[in-house]
Amino acid sequence: MQILLAVVSSGYGVGAALGWGSEELAEIMGDFGLSAAGLLAAVSCFTYARAIDSRERPAWLLFAFSSLMGCCGNAVWGWYEVVLGEAVPKPSLADFAFLCFAPPAIVGLLVLAKRPVTRAGWVCLGLDSWLIGGSLLTLSWSLALAHAARTAQSGAPGSVPRAALSLAYPLLDIALVSMVLVLHFRRSETNRSAVNTAIAALALTVLSDALFTSPLLSAEYQSGQLLDAGWFAGSLLLAYAPWGARRLHPSPDPAAHGHARAERPHSRPITGSLPALTPYLAAAVCTLGILYNVVDGRKVDRVVVFTGCTVVLALVIRQGIMLLDNIALTQELAQKENHFRSLVQGSSDVIMIAAPTGTLRYVSPAAAGVYGREAEELVGTELATLIHPEDLGRVVHEVRRFLAAPPAEEPTTRIECRFRSGDGEWLNVESTVNRHQGGLILNSRDVTERVRLQAQLQHSAEHDPLTDLPNRALFTRRVRQALTGRRAGDHSTAVLFIDLDGFKAVNDTIGHQAGDELLIEAARRLQDSVRAGDTAARLGGDEFAALILGDGSRDRTAREYQVHEIADRLRTTLSQPYRIAGSEVRVAASIGVAFADPGITPSDLMRNADLAMYRAKAGGKDRVEMYAPQMQAEVVRKAALAGRLRTALHDGEFTLLHQPVVSLASGEISAVVAQARWRSAQGILFTPAEFLRVAEHSAGGAGGTGGGGAGESGHSTVPDASRTAELGRWLLEEAVGQAADRHRAGHDVPVAVRMTAQRLLDRSMPLGSVEALLTRNGLPSGGLVLELAVSDPRVPFDDLERRLAALHRLGVLIALDGFGSGYAAISALRRLPVDMLKLDRGLVEGVVESPRLHKITAGLLRIANDLGMQSVAEGVDLPEQVMALRAMGCTHGQGMAFSGPLDEYRLRRALVRGTFPVPGGAAQPALAGGSQGGSMVIRRGSHNETPVPPA
């Protein structure tokens, strides 16, 4: 648009200078060409005014009206000259339109001007306008206007209107020029490009008007001359102002503009209205007007004298206001200087001003208290000599980067470094840096304590509070560093996971304080045993770890042997006796080792070491185990199987079997023991313990064909306590419900359900749930036998005794399970309301082969008979065991010698038959005691004292 504007204006100027080729074309272009340009400016300003919504809209509407008046004036002029071929009369409608051009433009400029905020500001605005207008009036009057005034006084016909018209043009132009200059110094901040372009357009128009009204050109002017190019260019520039300038210089975002305005200091409304030289220039112009008359030898006109006097008076008043304002500014500046001096001297921060060369020019008095050095001592010192050499390069780089950045984008920066104090120590200093005359202003404070606290907090966050070894987070980061960077290709790095075997016993026997001392000593031994570049850490509890960095060895076998030796040496060191609280304490160490295979992640490497450590514990403890890939596959397999077991109960995959309890004297079924089984996808029945044993490929655990029920024994390996509790509730409800159904069918055989003491006292099991279950199913008294397993020494016997007594009063029979093993047998017999004793499977299995077990079993059976209790032998699988137990006085047996676990259909068939064949035939036991019949009849006596056995 700018190029197009220049081309069109230049083309018009060239055409006007060459006369357009003919007088007719010159008149057309000089009249209707200017009219078209004015119309274009009017339409452009009007369209822009409708498109915006701000306080500028009235100004652009006035500019549109002013251009329209210019368009009309040129059209009327062309009508006379081109259409009618006559001279334009003076005055005419064209003169009226031209006279209406200036007033709207003047008002529009006033709208765009920045409005004063005080009364003195308005006074100064008026004085500034008169200084410019009066000086121009003086000069114009001396040059041309005085001649027009004298012509009007001559009394010639038509001289008065022509003289008035001659005076009106320059006076309006002077007013317009005055407003243009005032607006130039007071223009608004919004859309400055468009406003400046409009001012330039009006200034060009006023300049052309001034040349037209001058005596040298006014008499010889004809349409189409070069003077028209000025008016034409002014109209095009005004049409271009709102659109072209707006596109080339888009207004900033309002929010950003407001922010920039807020940061920019506000200029004072009085002294900031005009530059300082403007009043003197105005007075100089006025003086030139007066001197013109004097030099020409003419008498000085009264208008010139009056106007000059008013200009001088305005200048005096204006300077007086400026003097008062300067005095107020000086006082305000002195107050602010005292205020900021007090702030700087009283601030606890050190404020320093450095020259561009780095030399300190000013240092606040706070330096004595912060740095221990007087401010005068620091002035003139090179700043670089006070900064720690290790920090100097970083500080210089940051300062150079800051000085090269644009101030608007980065007004300040922050630098932390160590600063030399007066006693030679290095202080941690934080400085806010600002630019100052090519140098720097530094606002510095001592942050040494904060840095120390941060370092302490960082150390606490990364180290174990008890042993001060790195914790899991720091150890994991060290492992990650060992697997990345320049060590990424070194696969000889190893991680050791260490667990102290027997540490829990130390806590339980001699206390947690002794356990803490043992952990501290173990951490010290571990730290002393690893190399300087390796890392020893405590992961939590009695678990430790060590990171053995690789040596770049490519021989994996030799490296494994070397690391195994290191791990074995650690195991030996940690297994040495500890002197704790005056006594000797021994623990062992199980260590798992894993190497950094290619592509392994830190979490996988630590997991592998953890798996190897648990394999070492499972393999007998106090040993070193190297990780093998099949360990992870085994863990995945176990997790999958355990997940299937968790969903088996909800999917109805568990079923209930019952194993008969048979009288050894008569073979009659006296009770049935409820046992839970899980039916696999292949149709095989497993106990939960057996299922997990299959998953772990290891022996042990309760169950078997003659095992206990539902995995409630101490050997159960049900995955978690919540699942164990859920399975126990299901077993009890199913057993009681099926026993009630059998009772209603005429089979009055009690059902035995195994339950641990912990489970019976579990708060998640509502108090009275067993009683409510019996009432809801209608099971009669004596129909339920609870086989109680007491395996935890922490079980509160008082609570257990009260709970069993409440159940015993309802007719629930209590059997002491696992009699002959565990710690609590004697205490349970003495305090609990026990009705029968159930011999441990381990005694029954060796009762025939081992004379020692034979004597132990016989003694336990004698205790049961002396107390008037029935006895049940679990795991009776062989006829020899039946005969031996019956000979020793055992009343009942449970095992494969009679029957395995039966489903409900086979159980009812067995109950209809009623008896099983007894090996050796029916016979009387060697020791009389209890009931000799098939049913379990309990002799009840006081449980507070031992009853005297019969003679």
Short mmCIF file of C-alpha atoms in Angstrom, two decimals, residues 175-372:
data_model
loop_
_atom_site.label_atom_id
_atom_site.label_comp_id
_atom_site.label_asym_id
_atom_site.label_seq_id
_atom_site.Cartn_x
_atom_site.Cartn_y
_atom_site.Cartn_z
CA ALA A 175 -5.40 27.04 14.37
CA LEU A 176 -5.08 23.70 12.61
CA VAL A 177 -1.26 23.89 12.65
CA SER A 178 -1.34 24.75 16.33
CA MET A 179 -3.44 21.68 17.11
CA VAL A 180 -1.23 19.51 14.91
CA LEU A 181 1.85 20.58 16.86
CA VAL A 182 0.12 20.28 20.23
CA LEU A 183 -1.13 16.80 19.36
CA HIS A 184 2.35 15.82 18.23
CA PHE A 185 3.59 16.40 21.79
CA ARG A 186 0.41 15.19 23.54
CA ARG A 187 -0.74 12.31 21.34
CA SER A 188 -2.45 9.30 22.87
CA GLU A 189 -0.67 5.97 23.19
CA THR A 190 -3.40 3.97 21.42
CA ASN A 191 -2.94 3.31 17.68
CA ARG A 192 -0.06 5.77 17.41
CA SER A 193 0.82 4.80 13.83
CA ALA A 194 -2.63 5.68 12.48
CA VAL A 195 -2.74 8.96 14.45
CA ASN A 196 0.73 10.01 13.30
CA THR A 197 -0.18 9.30 9.68
CA ALA A 198 -3.37 11.37 10.03
CA ILE A 199 -1.39 14.25 11.56
CA ALA A 200 1.07 14.11 8.67
CA ALA A 201 -1.83 14.19 6.16
CA LEU A 202 -3.41 17.25 7.81
CA ALA A 203 -0.01 18.96 8.07
CA LEU A 204 0.52 18.46 4.32
CA THR A 205 -2.93 19.87 3.60
CA VAL A 206 -2.27 22.93 5.85
CA LEU A 207 1.07 23.52 4.10
CA SER A 208 -0.65 23.52 0.72
CA ASP A 209 -3.31 25.93 2.07
CA ALA A 210 -0.59 28.25 3.37
CA LEU A 211 1.07 28.36 -0.04
CA PHE A 212 -2.30 28.96 -1.73
CA THR A 213 -3.15 31.93 0.51
CA SER A 214 0.26 33.55 0.17
CA PRO A 215 0.29 36.71 -2.03
CA LEU A 216 2.91 35.20 -4.34
CA LEU A 217 0.70 32.27 -5.48
CA SER A 218 -2.88 33.28 -4.83
CA ALA A 219 -3.06 35.72 -7.78
CA GLU A 220 -1.52 33.30 -10.29
CA TYR A 221 -3.09 30.01 -9.12
CA GLN A 222 -4.93 27.84 -11.66
CA SER A 223 -6.43 24.38 -11.26
CA GLY A 224 -4.12 21.52 -12.19
CA GLN A 225 -0.90 23.17 -11.07
CA LEU A 226 1.76 21.52 -8.94
CA LEU A 227 0.22 22.95 -5.74
CA ASP A 228 -2.72 20.54 -6.18
CA ALA A 229 -0.35 17.61 -5.71
CA GLY A 230 0.01 18.57 -2.04
CA TRP A 231 -3.75 18.49 -1.43
CA PHE A 232 -4.04 15.25 -3.44
CA ALA A 233 -1.25 13.54 -1.47
CA GLY A 234 -2.73 14.79 1.84
CA SER A 235 -6.15 13.26 1.02
CA LEU A 236 -4.61 9.92 -0.02
CA LEU A 237 -2.44 9.85 3.09
CA LEU A 238 -5.50 10.47 5.29
CA ALA A 239 -7.36 7.66 3.48
CA TYR A 240 -4.36 5.35 4.03
CA ALA A 241 -3.86 6.31 7.72
CA PRO A 242 -6.33 4.00 9.53
CA TRP A 243 -5.79 0.89 7.38
CA GLY A 244 -2.26 0.78 6.05
CA ALA A 245 -0.56 1.98 9.23
CA ARG A 246 -2.77 -0.33 11.29
CA ARG A 247 -1.72 -3.35 9.26
CA LEU A 248 1.96 -2.49 9.23
CA HIS A 249 2.04 -1.78 12.95
CA PRO A 250 -0.65 -3.85 14.71
CA SER A 251 -1.73 -2.61 18.06
CA PRO A 252 -0.42 -4.75 20.91
CA ASP A 253 -2.51 -7.06 22.98
CA PRO A 254 -4.63 -4.99 25.38
CA ALA A 255 -3.42 -6.88 28.40
CA ALA A 256 0.21 -6.58 27.33
CA HIS A 257 -0.29 -2.93 26.43
CA GLY A 258 -1.78 -2.25 29.83
CA HIS A 259 1.09 -4.05 31.49
CA ALA A 260 3.66 -2.04 29.54
CA ARG A 261 1.81 1.17 30.37
CA ALA A 262 1.81 0.20 34.03
CA GLU A 263 5.57 -0.38 33.97
CA ARG A 264 6.31 2.87 32.10
CA PRO A 265 6.66 5.85 34.47
CA HIS A 266 3.86 8.39 34.05
CA SER A 267 4.98 11.73 32.64
CA ARG A 268 3.83 14.76 34.55
CA PRO A 269 0.80 16.47 32.94
CA ILE A 270 2.30 19.97 33.22
CA THR A 271 5.96 19.93 32.29
CA GLY A 272 5.61 16.96 29.99
CA SER A 273 3.16 18.71 27.62
CA LEU A 274 5.74 20.27 25.26
CA PRO A 275 9.45 19.92 24.87
CA ALA A 276 11.37 22.52 26.77
CA LEU A 277 12.39 24.49 23.67
CA THR A 278 8.90 24.90 22.22
CA PRO A 279 7.97 28.14 24.11
CA TYR A 280 11.26 29.75 23.09
CA LEU A 281 10.78 28.77 19.45
CA ALA A 282 7.27 30.27 19.52
CA ALA A 283 8.63 33.52 20.97
CA ALA A 284 11.34 33.53 18.30
CA VAL A 285 8.74 33.20 15.53
CA CYS A 286 6.75 36.07 17.04
CA THR A 287 9.90 38.17 17.20
CA LEU A 288 10.59 37.47 13.51
CA GLY A 289 7.15 38.82 12.64
CA ILE A 290 7.85 42.06 14.46
CA LEU A 291 11.37 42.39 13.02
CA TYR A 292 9.99 41.93 9.50
CA ASN A 293 7.98 45.11 9.88
CA VAL A 294 10.88 47.02 11.44
CA VAL A 295 13.44 45.95 8.83
CA ASP A 296 11.01 46.73 5.99
CA GLY A 297 10.68 50.27 7.35
CA ARG A 298 6.98 50.00 7.88
CA LYS A 299 5.09 51.01 10.91
CA VAL A 300 4.53 48.20 13.32
CA ASP A 301 0.93 47.04 13.11
CA ARG A 302 -1.14 47.17 16.27
CA VAL A 303 -2.28 43.58 15.69
CA VAL A 304 1.34 42.47 15.61
CA VAL A 305 2.12 44.40 18.81
CA PHE A 306 -0.94 43.06 20.61
CA THR A 307 -0.36 39.49 19.48
CA GLY A 308 3.33 39.66 20.36
CA CYS A 309 2.55 41.02 23.83
CA THR A 310 0.05 38.23 24.49
CA VAL A 311 2.56 35.63 23.31
CA VAL A 312 5.23 37.07 25.64
CA LEU A 313 2.72 37.16 28.50
CA ALA A 314 1.75 33.53 27.84
CA LEU A 315 5.44 32.61 27.76
CA VAL A 316 6.03 34.33 31.12
CA ILE A 317 3.03 32.61 32.70
CA ARG A 318 4.09 29.29 31.17
CA GLN A 319 7.61 29.63 32.50
CA GLY A 320 6.27 30.60 35.92
CA ILE A 321 4.21 27.45 36.06
CA MET A 322 7.26 25.43 34.96
CA LEU A 323 9.36 27.10 37.66
CA LEU A 324 6.83 26.21 40.36
CA ASP A 325 6.59 22.71 39.00
CA ASN A 326 10.38 22.34 38.96
CA ILE A 327 10.56 23.51 42.58
CA ALA A 328 7.95 20.88 43.52
CA LEU A 329 9.87 18.28 41.55
CA THR A 330 13.12 19.20 43.27
CA GLN A 331 11.55 18.84 46.69
CA GLU A 332 9.91 15.56 45.75
CA LEU A 333 13.20 14.28 44.36
CA ALA A 334 15.02 15.24 47.55
CA GLN A 335 12.43 13.44 49.66
CA LYS A 336 12.63 10.33 47.53
CA GLU A 337 16.43 10.44 47.60
CA ASN A 338 16.42 10.63 51.40
CA HIS A 339 13.82 7.86 51.52
CA PHE A 340 15.80 5.51 49.30
CA ARG A 341 19.07 6.37 51.06
CA SER A 342 17.45 5.36 54.35
CA LEU A 343 16.17 2.14 52.77
CA VAL A 344 19.57 1.27 51.34
CA GLN A 345 21.49 2.05 54.52
CA GLY A 346 18.96 0.31 56.75
CA SER A 347 18.52 -2.76 54.55
CA SER A 348 19.96 -6.06 55.73
CA ASP A 349 20.81 -6.87 52.10
CA VAL A 350 24.05 -5.61 50.60
CA ILE A 351 23.52 -3.30 47.61
CA MET A 352 26.51 -2.93 45.30
CA ILE A 353 27.00 -0.99 42.06
CA ALA A 354 29.63 -2.36 39.69
CA ALA A 355 31.10 -0.49 36.75
CA PRO A 356 31.19 -2.13 33.29
CA THR A 357 34.79 -3.12 34.06
CA GLY A 358 33.66 -5.05 37.15
CA THR A 359 34.99 -2.54 39.70
CA LEU A 360 32.72 -1.82 42.65
CA ARG A 361 31.68 1.84 42.72
CA TYR A 362 29.28 1.71 45.66
CA VAL A 363 28.70 -0.74 48.52
CA SER A 364 25.98 -0.24 51.12
CA PRO A 365 26.86 -0.17 54.85
CA ALA A 366 25.19 -3.58 55.34
CA ALA A 367 28.37 -5.19 53.99
CA ALA A 368 30.00 -4.87 57.41
CA GLY A 369 27.35 -7.06 59.04
CA VAL A 370 26.93 -9.53 56.17
CA TYR A 371 30.45 -9.95 54.79
CA GLY A 372 32.46 -8.79 57.80
#
